Amino acid sequence: MVSQLFTVPRVSFILTVCILFSLALNLIYNNPDEKFRRNLRKYGRRDIQNFIVRSIQVRENYGRCVFPYTLTDAQGVYQPDRKTTCKRRSCRSKSGWVLCSENKCYIRKLLTESKGKIDCVFTDIIRTSDRKVGYGIPHRNFQQYLLNSSDFVKVQCNASNGDRWAGDVIGTRPILVPKSADDKPKNDKFNVFILSLDSLTKTDFLQKLPKTYWFLKQQLGAVEFRGFNTIGNIRSQNLIGMLTGQTELELPETRKASPRSSHLDVYPMIWKTFRNDGYITAFNEDSIREGVLNSQHKDFLEQPTDHYLQTYLTEKKQYFSNSTECCFSNYQRHQILFDYTSKILSGERNKSKFILNVHDVTSSDNLFVLDHDIFNFLFDLQEKEALSRTIFILVSNTDQPLNQNNVPLEEKLNQRILFASVVLPLQFQKQFPQEYSNFQNNTNSLITSFDIHATLEHVLQLQNNQSEGLRSCRTRSISLFKQIPHYRSCAHAHIEPHLCSCLGETPININRVILMGAENIVDTVNTFLEPYWKFCRSVTLSGVIDAVKLAPQKALLQYKKLDDVIGYIPNLSGSTIVRNEWYQIQVAINASTEAQSIIEGIVRHDLWKDIFETKIKDIVLKEGGIGPHCLAKVGKPMLKKLCICKEIN
């Protein structure tokens, strides 16, 4: 009887059922949505929020912020966490038959001479949702088509010689601003244009986008902020902080995996404030996959801004189901983003605009090509004078790697420092001189996305003659047009310890390392003076005044990975490879001469090679010191503080 029950076929069937059942349980248990729900049940949103607040308020997180100089000057190596979504291919093909200028779309004049009479049918692409589009009524036209319902149109043309063409064109339909703002003088406010480059750290930006960086600094006069620190483990947390001034946990639940969650429409996005103040608004991402916001959050029910590139990309997804194509309508996706932005910013000059663009650099086929295209894009905007009344903000954004156990300290620090630069119109600088002075003095301060949000609010308040109000150091959101205290810490800025890139200060006795570091400071100064040897003498070390060791927080060194799929609970059981140590050393030079100086430098000590590198932080002429008479006409303040003139007969 037993042998009949356990025959080979039956045993095989039972084993198969058991294996399938265990696989099903494993899939259910490891499903991201189910993991999210388990994390919520285990911690709860309020518990996670309280955990973050407690971790931020630890004593170590209140230390004054000092940045390791290598994050500013070193050239990083671009290693994206994800594979590029674009195949290497050319996007070039024949030019389209139809062009759009603002809301007017017309047939190219030269074509009618070579092809004869051309008959075109225009069909608007209408947004239904973030994942679905509809189409308007087809319109047949021989001359031009006016955009009223959409910025995006499908076109099919037939020429009398038998040639045919089909494609898409993009323009900008006219936008009616709120009536309450229509009564205000036209074009009396500055445009605001934000370009966010995703999957890019600061050192990545410096190495892979050198032409863009040069144009920002040399041609546009951009002010770079050295201490732009991430506030989140994933990109959406930084973007949400900039758009709302709040953390994701402080806002209504919008995660797809969370039961009874709301859509992103409930967020108090900053573009709503600009819209109410009479601005035309635009939010454009060029990702054919999930965007930064809707990858984990529910889509927008209503179109969030006046101009919205997602509608066009949604229509294109049906043709590129594998989501790996670079090219739409003969252009790379980032080029479509730039062209669309140029049309928005250059059109309707009598109305102010707020534009937020997000480009994921992993979708670019070649970052050097992207660098060239951004350079041309900014050059084109400058030539059109579209930036003359525009506050232009360029920032980078990135996720923290999935696993940071046993990685070099520099790599961890690099992942937490992002690029940030701001271009202010000359008229803004003249109109608000005190705010501009504060702005320039904040370039070495610790800032976050919360501060950019406060700055955007302050722009509106300044233009509306409203007081921004005083904000203390303990306020996590401080406008860049207000003076940010030099002693601001990661705790003040609401940065968790494992995300804080600041180095804390620990007093240290003078030892061999400090003396060698002091000598390296002097060597660095003499190397700087070398081109001016005909006029300036070499400096000599008189002594070490003070020295402190700079070290990151323990939480950063111990950070391994995230313990939850929500993106907030850090696992601090890891370790870090420490190859370099930093010291801040004050030295006295030229004590026996009239040009006595105190130099403060940040010295990096490579523990593996036992070599030193220095960045001069500050130079102070002691009382009684004088500047060099031989370089009176040289406009280099640092050189004038260091040079001791030779006696020339």
XYZ file of C-alpha atoms in Angstrom:
649
model
C 0.000 0.000 0.000
C 2.790 2.405 0.971
C 4.746 1.541 -2.137
C 1.694 2.379 -4.246
C 1.344 5.799 -2.589
C 4.975 6.747 -3.152
C 5.520 5.782 -6.730
C 8.167 7.658 -8.715
C 5.667 9.784 -10.710
C 3.819 10.821 -7.553
C 7.025 11.690 -5.697
C 8.187 13.743 -8.672
C 4.846 15.542 -8.775
C 4.950 16.311 -5.027
C 8.530 17.583 -5.254
C 7.628 19.764 -8.237
C 4.668 21.262 -6.364
C 6.845 21.934 -3.297
C 9.557 23.600 -5.388
C 7.038 25.781 -7.238
C 5.363 26.706 -3.952
C 8.696 27.706 -2.373
C 9.619 29.740 -5.455
C 6.274 31.526 -5.327
C 6.764 32.342 -1.642
C 10.274 33.592 -2.377
C 9.038 35.834 -5.199
C 6.290 37.240 -3.010
C 8.649 37.787 -0.084
C 11.343 39.468 -2.187
C 8.961 41.526 -4.308
C 9.955 45.222 -3.943
C 6.386 46.285 -3.211
C 6.031 43.608 -0.537
C 9.412 44.577 0.937
C 8.221 48.170 1.067
C 5.053 47.165 2.945
C 7.055 45.031 5.385
C 9.392 47.943 6.036
C 6.431 50.217 6.697
C 4.940 47.646 9.075
C 8.300 47.166 10.787
C 9.258 50.825 11.136
C 6.370 53.084 10.111
C 6.838 56.502 8.482
C 6.840 58.299 11.817
C 9.317 55.820 13.311
C 11.665 56.302 10.356
C 11.330 60.067 10.636
C 12.112 59.977 14.364
C 15.079 57.694 13.689
C 16.498 60.169 11.156
C 16.013 63.141 13.489
C 17.800 61.322 16.323
C 20.694 60.324 14.062
C 21.075 63.903 12.794
C 21.174 65.332 16.317
C 24.148 63.300 17.525
C 26.931 65.462 18.933
C 29.480 64.514 16.275
C 27.165 65.860 13.560
C 27.351 69.396 15.004
C 31.033 69.912 14.202
C 32.107 72.844 12.011
C 32.323 71.772 8.386
C 35.689 71.541 6.619
C 35.838 70.112 3.104
C 38.735 67.972 1.878
C 40.252 69.932 -0.996
C 40.539 66.899 -3.275
C 36.791 66.950 -3.830
C 37.122 70.345 -5.463
C 40.309 69.939 -7.441
C 40.644 66.232 -8.151
C 39.519 64.806 -11.455
C 37.141 61.926 -10.825
C 36.574 58.838 -12.907
C 33.091 58.443 -14.356
C 31.703 55.053 -13.366
C 27.883 55.052 -13.586
C 26.024 52.586 -11.408
C 23.780 51.610 -14.298
C 24.537 50.703 -17.866
C 23.879 53.406 -20.411
C 20.438 53.017 -21.920
C 21.511 54.193 -25.364
C 23.081 52.136 -28.090
C 25.996 53.735 -29.892
C 24.479 54.877 -33.154
C 24.072 57.936 -35.339
C 20.908 60.001 -35.133
C 21.517 61.836 -38.374
C 19.045 61.640 -41.236
C 17.348 63.952 -43.703
C 15.892 67.189 -42.372
C 12.168 67.340 -41.707
C 9.766 69.090 -44.034
C 8.048 71.109 -41.306
C 9.533 73.561 -38.802
C 7.982 75.301 -35.779
C 8.714 78.783 -34.467
C 6.891 79.335 -31.180
C 3.270 78.356 -31.998
C 3.573 78.550 -35.807
C 4.440 75.383 -37.740
C 5.150 75.814 -41.441
C 6.480 73.921 -44.463
C 10.065 74.712 -45.398
C 10.007 77.195 -48.280
C 12.788 75.577 -50.291
C 10.857 72.304 -50.457
C 7.969 73.788 -52.431
C 10.405 74.886 -55.130
C 11.869 71.398 -55.558
C 8.852 69.201 -54.783
C 5.958 71.334 -55.934
C 2.734 71.651 -53.980
C 2.880 70.000 -50.544
C -0.189 68.887 -48.619
C 0.298 68.185 -44.880
C -1.977 66.772 -42.186
C -1.313 67.961 -38.605
C -2.515 65.919 -35.600
C -1.998 67.161 -32.034
C -0.547 64.767 -29.447
C -2.759 65.225 -26.369
C -1.799 64.120 -22.849
C -4.243 61.714 -21.211
C -1.947 60.676 -18.358
C 1.777 60.289 -17.736
C 1.587 56.877 -19.412
C -0.989 57.419 -22.125
C -1.677 59.955 -24.867
C -4.505 60.658 -27.264
C -4.720 62.482 -30.569
C -6.583 65.560 -31.686
C -8.622 66.051 -34.835
C -6.401 65.915 -37.970
C -6.084 69.266 -39.756
C -5.123 69.552 -43.421
C -3.144 72.660 -44.279
C -1.001 73.924 -47.140
C 0.672 76.913 -45.478
C 1.002 76.839 -41.682
C -0.525 75.318 -38.569
C -1.025 77.155 -35.271
C -0.439 75.266 -32.018
C -3.247 75.753 -29.508
C -3.943 72.434 -27.773
C -0.479 70.887 -27.594
C 3.222 71.595 -28.074
C 3.653 68.330 -29.978
C 2.232 67.477 -33.400
C 2.402 64.476 -35.726
C 2.723 65.498 -39.367
C 2.181 63.568 -42.618
C 3.015 65.310 -45.887
C 2.537 64.421 -49.553
C 4.221 66.344 -52.370
C 2.882 66.701 -55.909
C 6.007 64.954 -57.254
C 5.094 61.815 -55.282
C 7.500 62.236 -52.352
C 6.226 61.624 -48.822
C 7.393 62.560 -45.335
C 6.098 61.785 -41.850
C 7.463 62.967 -38.534
C 6.904 64.972 -35.373
C 7.453 68.653 -34.691
C 7.699 70.532 -31.411
C 6.732 74.124 -30.731
C 5.322 76.153 -27.847
C 1.636 76.973 -27.732
C 0.650 80.314 -26.132
C 0.040 80.146 -22.373
C -2.431 82.290 -20.462
C -1.011 83.327 -17.101
C -3.332 83.826 -14.089
C -5.502 86.936 -14.347
C -4.262 88.205 -11.012
C -0.760 88.372 -12.469
C -1.835 89.861 -15.802
C -2.325 93.258 -14.183
C 1.374 93.441 -13.280
C 3.897 95.049 -15.639
C 5.067 92.622 -18.306
C 8.568 91.137 -18.212
C 9.334 92.790 -14.873
C 10.590 89.551 -13.325
C 13.581 87.326 -13.889
C 13.288 83.930 -15.539
C 14.434 80.924 -13.522
C 16.026 77.993 -15.352
C 17.288 74.918 -13.464
C 19.220 72.147 -15.223
C 19.779 69.001 -13.144
C 22.242 66.417 -14.463
C 21.486 63.070 -12.856
C 23.880 60.193 -12.102
C 26.765 62.646 -11.840
C 28.912 63.689 -8.874
C 30.962 66.849 -8.686
C 34.252 65.228 -9.657
C 32.501 63.416 -12.511
C 31.236 66.769 -13.732
C 34.685 68.377 -13.596
C 36.291 65.604 -15.610
C 33.624 64.644 -18.115
C 32.111 68.062 -18.860
C 35.154 70.379 -19.110
C 33.766 72.544 -21.940
C 30.534 73.099 -20.047
C 32.464 73.995 -16.900
C 34.689 76.426 -18.810
C 31.703 78.134 -20.429
C 29.908 78.456 -17.096
C 32.888 80.055 -15.379
C 34.490 82.094 -18.151
C 31.582 83.152 -20.357
C 28.560 83.208 -18.068
C 30.354 84.222 -14.868
C 28.808 81.389 -12.867
C 29.364 81.266 -9.120
C 30.275 77.748 -8.013
C 29.253 76.456 -4.580
C 31.904 74.190 -3.162
C 29.905 72.559 -0.372
C 26.747 71.249 -2.077
C 26.027 68.101 -0.046
C 23.459 65.421 -0.831
C 20.510 65.062 1.558
C 19.324 61.639 0.444
C 20.386 58.142 -0.454
C 18.437 58.260 -3.728
C 18.069 60.975 -6.359
C 14.386 61.657 -5.773
C 15.090 62.757 -2.190
C 17.390 65.542 -3.415
C 14.944 66.658 -6.101
C 11.957 66.609 -3.727
C 13.944 68.671 -1.216
C 14.680 71.288 -3.881
C 11.097 71.402 -5.174
C 9.238 71.388 -1.842
C 11.714 72.343 0.891
C 10.619 69.228 2.781
C 11.664 65.619 3.078
C 9.659 62.846 1.492
C 8.588 61.613 4.942
C 7.167 65.030 5.845
C 4.960 65.047 2.746
C 1.836 62.975 2.010
C 2.542 59.363 1.043
C 2.844 58.986 -2.741
C 4.812 55.744 -3.126
C 3.330 53.272 -5.577
C 3.840 50.355 -3.211
C 2.123 52.045 -0.291
C -1.600 51.312 0.147
C -3.943 54.296 -0.198
C -1.144 56.594 -1.365
C -1.822 59.847 -3.216
C -0.486 61.060 -6.539
C 2.383 63.530 -6.876
C -0.139 66.329 -7.451
C -0.464 66.750 -3.659
C 3.159 67.903 -3.303
C 3.610 71.691 -2.833
C 5.953 71.989 -5.812
C 7.790 75.296 -6.150
C 6.552 75.688 -9.722
C 3.021 76.115 -8.320
C 4.227 79.187 -6.423
C 5.842 80.596 -9.560
C 2.704 79.806 -11.566
C 0.553 81.738 -9.093
C 2.953 84.658 -9.450
C 2.375 84.876 -13.199
C 5.158 82.641 -14.514
C 4.925 80.198 -17.403
C 6.141 76.873 -15.998
C 7.898 73.856 -17.510
C 9.084 70.523 -16.096
C 10.988 68.357 -18.560
C 12.699 65.000 -18.155
C 14.145 63.199 -21.156
C 14.098 59.695 -19.703
C 12.076 57.241 -21.784
C 11.897 54.959 -18.771
C 10.814 56.050 -15.314
C 11.619 59.618 -14.336
C 13.313 60.671 -11.108
C 9.970 61.377 -9.445
C 7.623 58.761 -10.892
C 10.033 55.816 -10.720
C 8.857 55.084 -7.171
C 6.001 57.557 -6.793
C 2.578 57.701 -8.384
C 2.334 59.728 -11.580
C 0.819 63.180 -11.871
C -2.924 63.007 -12.482
C -3.018 66.476 -14.010
C -0.297 67.933 -16.201
C 1.983 69.512 -13.576
C 3.281 72.467 -15.620
C 2.322 74.475 -18.698
C 5.009 72.837 -20.834
C 5.690 69.139 -20.216
C 8.035 67.027 -22.351
C 6.780 63.762 -20.827
C 3.742 63.902 -23.140
C 5.964 63.625 -26.207
C 8.142 60.857 -24.726
C 5.066 58.872 -23.686
C 3.855 58.913 -27.280
C 7.260 57.644 -28.407
C 7.400 54.731 -25.965
C 5.009 52.681 -28.071
C 7.573 52.694 -30.879
C 10.518 51.850 -28.630
C 9.199 49.186 -26.289
C 12.680 48.075 -25.238
C 13.466 51.653 -24.107
C 17.026 51.526 -25.401
C 16.914 53.928 -28.323
C 18.784 57.230 -28.201
C 17.167 58.909 -31.137
C 13.814 60.567 -31.603
C 13.053 62.519 -34.768
C 16.686 62.525 -35.920
C 18.004 63.841 -32.586
C 19.376 62.372 -29.382
C 16.948 62.701 -26.493
C 19.011 65.277 -24.641
C 19.107 67.404 -27.807
C 15.295 67.367 -27.946
C 15.291 68.500 -24.311
C 17.656 71.376 -25.102
C 15.811 72.473 -28.255
C 12.455 72.434 -26.465
C 13.903 74.476 -23.597
C 15.405 76.994 -26.009
C 12.007 77.509 -27.634
C 10.285 77.991 -24.275
C 12.903 80.395 -22.948
C 13.171 82.397 -26.183
C 9.436 82.594 -26.869
C 6.857 84.959 -25.371
C 9.480 87.450 -24.218
C 6.798 89.484 -22.435
C 6.229 86.690 -19.899
C 8.558 85.261 -17.256
C 9.312 81.533 -17.142
C 10.216 78.914 -14.578
C 11.868 75.862 -16.174
C 13.177 72.695 -14.537
C 15.029 70.227 -16.765
C 16.283 66.827 -15.598
C 18.713 64.851 -17.749
C 20.064 61.438 -16.756
C 23.619 61.280 -18.101
C 23.487 57.464 -18.270
C 21.069 57.896 -21.184
C 23.737 59.733 -23.193
C 25.683 57.713 -25.720
C 28.903 59.593 -25.052
C 29.527 62.077 -22.247
C 32.020 64.015 -24.338
C 29.289 64.446 -26.965
C 26.929 65.549 -24.192
C 29.533 68.072 -23.032
C 29.741 69.465 -26.556
C 25.941 69.662 -26.850
C 25.484 71.419 -23.486
C 28.204 73.876 -24.486
C 26.417 74.634 -27.773
C 23.056 74.835 -26.008
C 24.301 77.437 -23.525
C 26.158 79.311 -26.263
C 22.961 79.442 -28.336
C 20.965 80.776 -25.373
C 23.594 83.432 -24.790
C 23.572 84.453 -28.469
C 19.774 84.782 -28.381
C 20.101 86.863 -25.178
C 17.755 84.370 -23.531
C 19.958 84.356 -20.414
C 20.152 88.138 -20.020
C 17.198 88.097 -17.602
C 17.515 84.501 -16.430
C 18.717 83.076 -13.128
C 20.403 79.895 -14.335
C 21.082 77.098 -11.831
C 23.023 73.989 -12.858
C 23.257 71.140 -10.352
C 24.168 67.467 -10.389
C 22.393 64.639 -8.595
C 23.104 60.973 -7.986
C 22.075 57.856 -6.066
C 24.309 56.365 -3.413
C 25.819 53.047 -4.642
C 24.019 49.893 -3.533
C 27.052 48.665 -1.605
C 29.782 50.858 -0.131
C 31.542 48.300 2.034
C 35.355 48.282 1.894
C 35.538 51.114 -0.626
C 38.107 53.951 -0.417
C 37.190 56.925 1.736
C 37.601 59.305 -1.216
C 34.965 57.377 -3.156
C 32.471 57.690 -0.308
C 33.149 61.404 0.056
C 32.917 61.902 -3.698
C 29.441 60.335 -3.817
C 28.150 62.874 -1.303
C 29.416 66.104 -2.863
C 27.415 67.351 -5.846
C 28.061 70.130 -8.333
C 26.172 73.413 -8.008
C 26.616 76.700 -9.854
C 24.405 79.761 -10.286
C 24.455 82.478 -12.948
C 22.831 85.750 -11.904
C 21.880 88.406 -14.475
C 23.823 91.662 -14.258
C 20.598 93.555 -13.612
C 19.833 91.319 -10.610
C 23.294 92.017 -9.181
C 22.738 95.767 -9.485
C 19.160 95.685 -8.229
C 19.959 93.649 -5.105
C 23.583 94.482 -4.156
C 23.413 93.292 -0.532
C 21.882 89.962 -1.508
C 24.506 89.546 -4.219
C 27.287 90.231 -1.713
C 25.900 87.563 0.636
C 25.583 85.227 -2.329
C 29.284 85.558 -3.173
C 30.323 85.089 0.458
C 28.448 81.762 0.650
C 30.479 79.959 -2.008
C 32.456 77.950 0.572
C 29.482 77.266 2.847
C 27.740 73.957 3.402
C 24.517 73.996 1.360
C 21.831 71.507 0.314
C 18.767 71.237 -1.905
C 16.729 72.756 0.932
C 18.750 75.967 0.545
C 18.110 76.081 -3.202
C 14.383 75.862 -2.452
C 14.674 78.752 0.015
C 16.615 80.707 -2.623
C 13.851 80.220 -5.194
C 11.273 81.460 -2.687
C 13.518 84.425 -1.899
C 13.709 85.356 -5.602
C 9.936 85.817 -5.679
C 9.943 87.738 -2.398
C 12.655 90.117 -3.604
C 10.767 90.832 -6.824
C 7.522 91.389 -4.925
C 9.211 93.635 -2.326
C 8.475 91.165 0.451
C 10.729 90.499 3.424
C 12.296 87.043 3.423
C 12.704 87.060 7.194
C 15.710 86.140 9.279
C 16.761 82.511 9.435
C 19.159 81.220 12.050
C 21.922 78.696 11.575
C 19.588 76.058 12.984
C 17.162 76.589 10.113
C 17.810 73.853 7.582
C 16.689 76.018 4.614
C 18.665 79.244 4.189
C 18.506 81.353 1.050
C 21.834 81.755 -0.734
C 21.082 85.487 -0.728
C 21.271 85.456 3.084
C 24.520 85.126 4.999
C 25.106 81.474 5.901
C 27.065 81.149 9.188
C 30.586 79.802 8.760
C 30.018 77.381 11.650
C 27.052 75.675 9.993
C 27.165 71.917 10.526
C 25.558 68.890 8.917
C 23.084 68.766 11.802
C 22.042 72.370 11.122
C 21.605 71.551 7.415
C 19.574 68.386 8.186
C 22.155 65.982 6.752
C 22.418 62.494 8.206
C 25.872 61.533 9.572
C 26.477 58.775 7.002
C 25.791 61.297 4.202
C 27.861 64.136 5.664
C 31.003 64.940 3.657
C 32.349 67.391 6.232
C 35.557 66.585 8.051
C 35.546 67.173 11.798
C 38.420 68.875 13.633
C 40.496 67.165 16.343
C 43.439 69.029 17.978
C 46.761 67.257 17.494
C 50.256 67.727 18.901
C 53.063 68.740 16.591
C 54.793 65.607 15.319
C 56.739 64.405 12.291
C 53.660 64.366 10.049
C 52.687 67.923 11.025
C 56.221 69.231 10.427
C 56.380 67.539 7.028
C 52.961 68.964 6.219
C 54.161 72.438 7.210
C 57.178 72.085 4.932
C 54.839 71.030 2.127
C 52.801 74.211 2.624
C 55.973 76.269 2.169
C 56.971 74.213 -0.891
C 53.500 74.793 -2.371
C 53.831 78.558 -1.848
C 57.271 78.635 -3.471
C 55.972 76.617 -6.428
C 53.198 79.183 -6.800
C 55.776 82.016 -6.748
C 58.098 80.319 -9.233
C 56.773 82.151 -12.358
C 57.496 85.454 -10.572
C 61.054 84.641 -9.432
C 62.397 87.804 -11.072
C 60.404 89.893 -8.607
C 59.698 87.685 -5.570
C 61.956 85.871 -3.130
C 61.285 82.381 -1.819
C 59.443 82.136 1.504
C 60.803 80.340 4.547
C 59.088 78.489 7.375
C 59.265 80.223 10.746
C 57.154 77.790 12.755
C 53.887 75.907 13.205
C 51.187 77.917 14.978
C 48.337 75.410 15.145
C 47.313 72.047 13.722
C 44.159 69.934 13.745
C 43.415 66.558 12.232
C 40.438 66.415 9.877
C 38.437 63.195 9.842
C 34.997 62.107 8.593
C 32.278 60.933 10.928
C 32.210 57.347 12.163
C 28.814 56.771 10.547
C 30.259 57.523 7.111
C 33.181 55.151 7.693
C 30.824 52.415 8.897
C 28.190 52.886 6.180
C 27.699 49.699 4.159
C 24.335 49.862 2.390
C 20.649 50.611 2.916
C 18.729 48.228 5.136
C 15.343 49.086 3.657
C 13.849 49.471 0.190
C 12.320 52.789 1.223
C 15.773 54.363 1.051
C 16.240 55.705 4.575
C 17.612 53.145 7.063
C 21.431 52.867 6.777
C 23.358 49.709 7.591
C 26.391 50.830 9.617
C 28.160 47.487 9.885
C 30.631 48.110 7.066
C 34.154 49.477 6.854
C 36.128 51.920 4.720
C 39.588 51.791 3.181
C 41.406 54.862 4.521
C 44.300 55.739 2.276
C 44.557 59.464 3.022
C 44.439 61.654 6.097
C 43.825 65.397 6.151
C 45.306 68.062 8.410
C 44.598 71.770 8.744
C 47.861 73.504 9.608
C 48.657 77.154 10.355
C 52.251 78.193 9.753
C 54.196 81.439 10.111
C 56.522 82.449 7.282
C 59.101 85.196 6.801
C 59.134 86.130 10.500
C 62.401 88.057 10.037
C 61.072 90.254 7.205
C 58.535 93.036 6.858
C 56.129 90.759 4.956
C 55.241 88.475 7.854
C 52.334 86.168 7.035
C 50.263 83.420 8.573
C 49.221 80.752 6.092
C 46.522 78.182 6.726
C 46.497 75.157 4.476
C 44.712 71.833 4.193
C 47.297 69.087 3.775
C 46.478 65.640 2.427
C 48.804 62.865 3.581
C 48.873 59.758 1.388
C 49.460 56.986 3.934
C 50.464 54.426 1.313
C 53.079 56.551 -0.452
C 53.909 58.883 2.470
C 53.570 61.971 0.280
C 51.852 65.297 0.977
C 49.681 67.649 -1.082
C 48.500 71.086 0.011
C 45.727 73.514 -0.809
C 46.153 77.018 0.594
C 43.026 77.966 2.514
C 43.826 81.435 3.875
C 46.659 83.975 4.040
C 46.770 86.715 6.659
C 49.341 89.531 6.749
C 50.406 90.085 10.332
C 50.216 93.545 11.829
C 52.983 95.647 10.360
C 53.186 93.517 7.213
C 53.198 95.263 3.844
C 52.211 94.276 0.340
C 54.809 94.000 -2.445
C 55.611 97.274 -4.214
C 57.032 95.392 -7.202
C 53.626 93.848 -8.036
C 51.444 96.876 -7.392
C 49.743 96.545 -10.784
C 49.155 92.775 -10.636
C 45.525 91.928 -9.865
C 46.188 88.763 -7.856
C 45.413 89.224 -4.140
C 46.980 85.892 -3.141
C 50.222 86.737 -4.954
C 50.413 90.139 -3.288
C 50.119 88.516 0.141
C 52.910 86.018 -0.532
C 55.464 87.958 -2.556
C 58.531 89.527 -0.942
C 60.102 91.836 -3.503
C 63.721 91.375 -4.440
C 65.985 94.381 -4.341
C 66.517 95.285 -7.999
C 69.438 97.587 -8.749
